[in-house]
XYZ file of N, CA and C in Angstrom:
456
model
N 13.132 -12.940 -6.860
C 12.337 -12.450 -7.972
C 13.131 -12.622 -9.259
N 12.667 -13.398 -10.150
C 13.371 -13.619 -11.419
C 12.963 -12.588 -12.478
N 11.716 -12.147 -12.441
C 11.248 -11.161 -13.429
C 11.782 -9.784 -13.024
N 11.811 -8.881 -13.972
C 12.199 -7.511 -13.640
C 10.970 -6.622 -13.641
N 11.017 -5.577 -12.825
C 9.873 -4.714 -12.655
C 10.323 -3.276 -12.788
N 9.419 -2.434 -13.282
C 9.674 -1.007 -13.386
C 8.842 -0.362 -12.297
N 9.514 0.429 -11.440
C 8.864 1.071 -10.314
C 8.651 2.558 -10.592
N 7.529 3.090 -10.095
C 7.249 4.513 -10.198
C 6.567 4.986 -8.932
N 6.809 6.240 -8.573
C 6.065 6.908 -7.522
C 5.557 8.213 -8.123
N 4.237 8.398 -8.103
C 3.679 9.580 -8.746
C 2.546 10.191 -7.904
N 2.415 11.494 -8.033
C 1.259 12.184 -7.503
C 0.042 11.767 -8.348
N -1.132 11.941 -7.777
C -2.348 11.621 -8.499
C -2.438 12.396 -9.828
N -2.096 13.670 -9.805
C -2.230 14.528 -10.984
C -1.248 14.122 -12.090
N -0.211 13.368 -11.758
C 0.754 12.921 -12.753
C 0.490 11.542 -13.306
N -0.479 10.835 -12.729
C -0.826 9.513 -13.247
C -1.478 9.640 -14.613
N -1.119 8.756 -15.524
C -1.846 8.701 -16.794
C -3.203 8.016 -16.566
N -4.094 8.194 -17.485
C -5.365 7.489 -17.347
C -5.161 5.978 -17.385
N -4.179 5.519 -18.145
C -3.837 4.095 -18.185
C -3.354 3.617 -16.828
N -2.469 4.387 -16.178
C -2.002 4.036 -14.836
C -3.139 3.997 -13.858
N -3.955 5.041 -13.838
C -5.069 5.109 -12.902
C -6.038 3.953 -13.082
N -6.346 3.629 -14.313
C -7.246 2.508 -14.598
C -6.641 1.199 -14.075
N -5.340 0.987 -14.321
C -4.682 -0.236 -13.865
C -4.679 -0.321 -12.334
N -4.402 0.794 -11.670
C -4.400 0.840 -10.196
C -5.761 0.489 -9.655
N -6.794 1.154 -10.163
C -8.130 0.876 -9.668
C -8.601 -0.507 -9.981
N -8.216 -1.037 -11.148
C -8.600 -2.384 -11.526
C -7.943 -3.429 -10.606
N -6.645 -3.220 -10.278
C -5.974 -4.156 -9.402
C -6.560 -4.074 -7.984
N -6.801 -2.900 -7.473
C -7.409 -2.763 -6.149
C -8.767 -3.437 -6.110
N -9.569 -3.250 -7.158
C -10.906 -3.849 -7.177
C -10.810 -5.365 -7.301
N -9.884 -5.850 -8.129
C -9.730 -7.301 -8.346
C -9.389 -8.026 -7.034
N -8.542 -7.408 -6.235
C -8.101 -8.075 -4.997
C -9.003 -7.722 -3.817
N -9.169 -6.428 -3.540
C -9.886 -6.024 -2.338
C -11.389 -6.295 -2.407
N -11.990 -6.174 -3.575
C -13.427 -6.340 -3.727
C -13.794 -7.766 -4.181
N -13.220 -8.206 -5.282
C -13.571 -9.506 -5.859
C -12.914 -10.662 -5.109
N -11.600 -10.696 -5.066
C -10.864 -11.810 -4.438
C -11.235 -11.940 -2.967
N -11.292 -10.828 -2.246
C -11.574 -10.902 -0.816
C -13.091 -10.833 -0.528
N -13.908 -10.827 -1.592
C -15.345 -10.824 -1.457
C -15.815 -9.753 -0.451
N -15.367 -8.530 -0.701
C -15.633 -7.434 0.225
C -16.088 -6.208 -0.537
N -17.389 -6.127 -0.824
C -17.874 -4.960 -1.552
C -17.772 -3.719 -0.682
N -16.998 -2.744 -1.130
C -16.845 -1.481 -0.418
C -16.472 -0.402 -1.422
N -16.574 0.859 -0.994
C -16.261 1.972 -1.878
C -14.771 2.245 -1.851
N -14.032 1.741 -2.819
C -12.583 1.919 -2.873
C -12.201 3.352 -3.179
N -12.926 3.995 -4.065
C -12.655 5.410 -4.396
C -13.193 6.260 -3.242
N -12.296 6.512 -2.274
C -12.692 7.119 -1.006
C -12.365 8.616 -0.882
N -11.967 9.237 -1.973
C -11.634 10.659 -1.940
C -10.232 10.979 -1.464
N -9.446 9.966 -1.148
C -8.079 10.181 -0.651
C -7.019 10.055 -1.724
N -7.348 9.457 -2.827
C -6.322 9.218 -3.868
C -5.722 10.526 -4.366
N -6.532 11.579 -4.440
C -6.048 12.851 -4.969
C -4.964 13.483 -4.101
N -4.958 13.157 -2.794
C -3.970 13.712 -1.897
C -2.736 12.801 -1.711
N -2.828 11.626 -2.282
C -1.773 10.611 -2.056
C -0.733 10.590 -3.140
N 0.367 9.939 -2.814
C 1.369 9.515 -3.791
C 1.098 8.052 -4.074
N 1.394 7.627 -5.277
C 1.079 6.263 -5.704
C 2.353 5.570 -6.142
N 2.690 4.489 -5.414
C 3.856 3.667 -5.697
C 3.370 2.422 -6.387
N 3.964 2.118 -7.535
C 3.524 0.919 -8.259
C 4.627 0.337 -9.100
N 4.445 -0.956 -9.382
C 5.398 -1.690 -10.211
C 4.665 -2.311 -11.379
N 5.334 -2.243 -12.538
C 4.841 -2.928 -13.716
C 5.821 -4.033 -14.108
N 5.300 -5.127 -14.624
C 6.130 -6.233 -15.082
C 6.634 -5.925 -16.488
N 7.452 -6.798 -16.992
C 8.023 -6.591 -18.344
C 6.935 -6.445 -19.411
N 5.782 -7.133 -19.202
C 4.719 -7.052 -20.213
C 3.814 -5.823 -20.016
N 4.162 -4.963 -19.021
C 3.378 -3.764 -18.798
C 2.273 -3.867 -17.778
N 2.035 -5.075 -17.274
C 0.969 -5.271 -16.295
C 1.328 -4.628 -14.972
N 0.370 -3.986 -14.333
C 0.579 -3.460 -13.005
C 0.468 -4.625 -12.030
N 1.528 -4.865 -11.230
C 1.566 -6.046 -10.389
C 1.715 -5.740 -8.895
N 2.019 -4.507 -8.522
C 2.133 -4.151 -7.119
C 1.775 -2.681 -6.932
N 1.262 -2.336 -5.765
C 0.805 -0.984 -5.556
C 0.730 -0.683 -4.076
N 0.999 0.571 -3.714
C 0.730 1.082 -2.384
C 0.408 2.551 -2.470
N -0.474 3.014 -1.592
C -0.847 4.425 -1.527
C -0.131 5.029 -0.370
N 0.511 6.190 -0.586
C 1.384 6.787 0.402
C 0.952 8.229 0.737
N 1.076 8.564 2.008
C 0.746 9.904 2.485
C 1.902 10.410 3.361
N 2.352 11.606 3.088
C 3.338 12.253 3.953
C 2.596 12.821 5.172
N 3.292 13.149 6.257
C 2.628 13.728 7.423
C 1.900 15.029 7.049
N 0.838 15.280 7.774
C 0.086 16.522 7.616
C -0.241 17.050 9.017
N -0.729 18.268 9.092
C -1.039 18.840 10.419
C -2.042 17.994 11.204
N -2.994 17.411 10.511
C -3.993 16.595 11.182
C -3.473 15.205 11.538
N -2.388 14.787 10.887
C -1.820 13.462 11.096
C -0.290 13.579 11.050
N 0.370 13.700 12.183
C 1.809 13.928 12.198
C 2.644 12.652 11.968
N 2.192 11.854 11.076
C 2.897 10.604 10.735
C 2.643 10.324 9.263
N 3.524 9.548 8.660
C 3.316 9.084 7.288
C 2.362 7.911 7.329
N 1.713 7.627 6.213
C 0.789 6.500 6.146
C 1.031 5.698 4.871
N 0.913 4.390 5.002
C 0.991 3.477 3.882
C -0.363 2.748 3.858
N -0.967 2.678 2.677
C -2.266 1.994 2.582
C -2.442 1.318 1.213
N -3.519 0.565 1.140
C -3.873 -0.129 -0.091
C -2.710 -0.955 -0.642
N -1.954 -1.604 0.275
C -0.807 -2.399 -0.100
C -1.321 -3.659 -0.820
N -0.827 -3.902 -2.013
C -1.413 -4.970 -2.819
C -0.388 -5.517 -3.832
N -0.477 -6.831 -4.043
C 0.281 -7.416 -5.151
C -0.681 -8.335 -5.921
N -0.488 -8.412 -7.191
C -1.336 -9.261 -8.043
C -1.103 -10.731 -7.687
N -2.115 -11.531 -7.780
C -1.989 -12.978 -7.456
C -0.897 -13.640 -8.268
N -0.663 -13.186 -9.481
C 0.338 -13.844 -10.343
C 1.771 -13.648 -9.892
N 2.031 -12.724 -8.944
C 3.410 -12.458 -8.482
C 3.579 -12.681 -6.998
N 2.590 -13.213 -6.339
C 2.719 -13.448 -4.902
C 3.730 -14.534 -4.611
N 4.313 -14.445 -3.434
C 5.314 -15.445 -2.974
C 6.612 -15.381 -3.759
N 6.862 -14.223 -4.368
C 8.117 -14.038 -5.115
C 8.967 -12.897 -4.542
N 8.572 -12.364 -3.409
C 9.340 -11.293 -2.765
C 8.939 -9.902 -3.193
N 7.964 -9.778 -4.089
C 7.584 -8.459 -4.567
C 6.910 -7.619 -3.484
N 6.124 -8.283 -2.637
C 5.487 -7.550 -1.545
C 6.507 -6.947 -0.577
N 7.580 -7.681 -0.330
C 8.664 -7.186 0.528
C 9.360 -5.980 -0.146
N 9.592 -6.093 -1.437
C 10.204 -4.969 -2.180
C 9.274 -3.754 -2.139
N 7.987 -3.993 -2.334
C 7.025 -2.912 -2.280
C 7.073 -2.193 -0.921
N 7.074 -2.948 0.143
C 7.121 -2.342 1.479
C 8.446 -1.612 1.714
N 9.557 -2.194 1.287
C 10.856 -1.478 1.444
C 10.817 -0.159 0.745
N 10.280 -0.127 -0.476
C 10.196 1.128 -1.235
C 9.227 2.116 -0.582
N 8.101 1.616 -0.076
C 7.120 2.485 0.572
C 7.727 3.104 1.848
N 8.429 2.327 2.619
C 9.081 2.848 3.821
C 10.145 3.858 3.446
N 10.948 3.506 2.445
C 11.998 4.478 2.003
C 11.378 5.803 1.577
N 10.282 5.746 0.852
C 9.638 6.991 0.390
C 9.162 7.784 1.607
N 8.487 7.131 2.548
C 8.025 7.837 3.738
C 9.179 8.481 4.511
N 10.259 7.748 4.652
C 11.414 8.296 5.364
C 12.047 9.446 4.599
N 12.028 9.404 3.288
C 12.573 10.498 2.502
C 11.758 11.780 2.648
N 10.459 11.638 2.866
C 9.558 12.784 3.003
C 9.591 13.357 4.424
N 9.754 12.488 5.409
C 9.693 12.929 6.806
C 10.528 11.940 7.672
N 11.840 12.149 7.700
C 12.736 11.204 8.395
C 12.464 11.019 9.870
N 11.845 12.018 10.531
C 11.619 11.912 11.967
C 10.183 11.528 12.321
N 9.368 11.225 11.334
C 7.967 10.890 11.572
C 7.783 9.373 11.615
N 6.928 8.879 12.475
C 6.586 7.454 12.419
C 5.744 7.172 11.185
N 5.586 5.899 10.863
C 4.794 5.472 9.723
C 3.673 4.578 10.253
N 2.469 4.802 9.802
C 1.333 3.985 10.252
C 0.670 3.311 9.091
N -0.016 2.185 9.425
C -0.829 1.486 8.436
C -1.895 0.682 9.178
N -2.936 0.345 8.470
C -3.961 -0.570 8.980
C -3.745 -1.903 8.307
N -3.408 -2.912 9.115
C -3.062 -4.216 8.544
C -4.187 -5.239 8.749
N -4.437 -6.007 7.710
C -5.286 -7.173 7.904
C -4.554 -8.077 8.895
N -5.255 -8.592 9.889
C -4.586 -9.256 10.997
C -3.729 -10.462 10.566
N -4.098 -11.142 9.493
C -3.303 -12.272 9.070
C -1.936 -11.843 8.534
N -1.739 -10.550 8.288
C -0.453 -10.049 7.793
C 0.361 -9.352 8.877
N -0.013 -9.502 10.143
C 0.725 -8.882 11.240
C 2.211 -9.191 11.187
N 2.546 -10.472 11.095
C 3.947 -10.866 11.147
C 4.738 -10.266 9.967
N 4.107 -10.174 8.805
C 4.742 -9.555 7.648
C 5.148 -8.139 7.977
N 4.232 -7.343 8.520
C 4.535 -5.946 8.808
C 5.486 -5.844 10.025
N 5.360 -6.750 10.966
C 6.300 -6.737 12.115
C 7.723 -6.943 11.624
N 7.922 -7.707 10.549
C 9.282 -7.928 10.040
C 9.910 -6.662 9.523
N 9.120 -5.598 9.281
C 9.597 -4.305 8.865
C 9.700 -3.314 10.049
N 9.463 -3.788 11.263
C 9.575 -2.928 12.428
C 8.276 -2.316 12.886
N 7.153 -2.692 12.310
C 5.858 -2.189 12.730
C 5.411 -2.888 13.981
N 4.763 -2.157 14.901
C 4.202 -2.713 16.125
C 2.740 -2.356 16.192
N 1.971 -3.216 16.838
C 0.531 -2.949 16.986
C 0.267 -1.778 17.918
N -0.661 -0.922 17.518
C -1.028 0.226 18.370
C -2.542 0.291 18.599
N -3.242 -0.782 18.243
C -4.692 -0.797 18.479
C -5.116 -2.237 18.768
N -6.305 -2.317 19.280
C -6.959 -3.609 19.387
C -7.426 -4.019 18.008
N -7.700 -5.287 17.815
C -8.270 -5.746 16.553
C -9.639 -5.142 16.353
N -9.950 -4.789 15.099
C -11.249 -4.242 14.760
C -11.651 -4.726 13.372
N -12.898 -4.619 13.060
C -13.410 -5.032 11.750
C -13.499 -3.785 10.852
N -12.931 -3.905 9.656
C -13.092 -2.889 8.640
C -13.648 -3.575 7.416
N -14.841 -3.189 7.061
C -15.529 -3.835 5.933
C -15.641 -5.342 6.142
N -15.833 -5.779 7.377
C -15.998 -7.180 7.707
C -14.725 -7.975 7.789
N -13.556 -7.331 7.659
C -12.254 -8.031 7.689
C -11.497 -7.590 8.925
N -10.984 -8.548 9.730
C -10.203 -8.142 10.931
C -8.935 -7.378 10.553
N -8.745 -6.264 11.225
C -7.573 -5.391 11.027
C -6.979 -5.001 12.388
N -5.775 -4.491 12.352
C -5.123 -3.883 13.502
C -4.287 -2.729 12.999
N -4.266 -1.610 13.731
C -3.410 -0.478 13.358
C -2.001 -0.773 13.838
N -1.038 -0.389 13.004
C 0.370 -0.635 13.310
C 1.168 0.631 13.028
N 2.288 0.755 13.755
C 3.164 1.917 13.574
C 4.608 1.471 13.587
N 5.391 2.105 12.728
C 6.843 1.910 12.674
C 7.451 3.191 13.212
N 8.107 3.096 14.399
C 8.720 4.325 14.945
C 9.725 4.925 14.004
N 9.905 6.229 14.120
C 10.884 6.927 13.267
C 12.295 6.455 13.553
């Protein structure tokens, strides 16, 4: 990665309106428009999540992941909505995003596993971080996915 990025992890209530707009715009640009998958992105979970994101030198939001610490109903951490802008793909930013997401999850609950729902074409990417498949392939909004877990 030749460019430099500014990283932040914030609760929903601490996001500025500018941050929230940029996060939702990036998620919509990739998950809805680029992947041609109309779905309700605002799912009611953002308010309970932590939001990890990177901005480039020009202030553009270029990477994002939604993070959840373990809860009584789910005794594992979760990483979701993992995304990088098309302009920065293939530069290692996705790997840095995942390293930071895993580090955050481990800092919140060192003995808890971490789960995510992966688009199947990204299995090997997540396996490179120690995630293993824990479900059969399934369709989510018409896109093949598999649940994965990284043991504690």
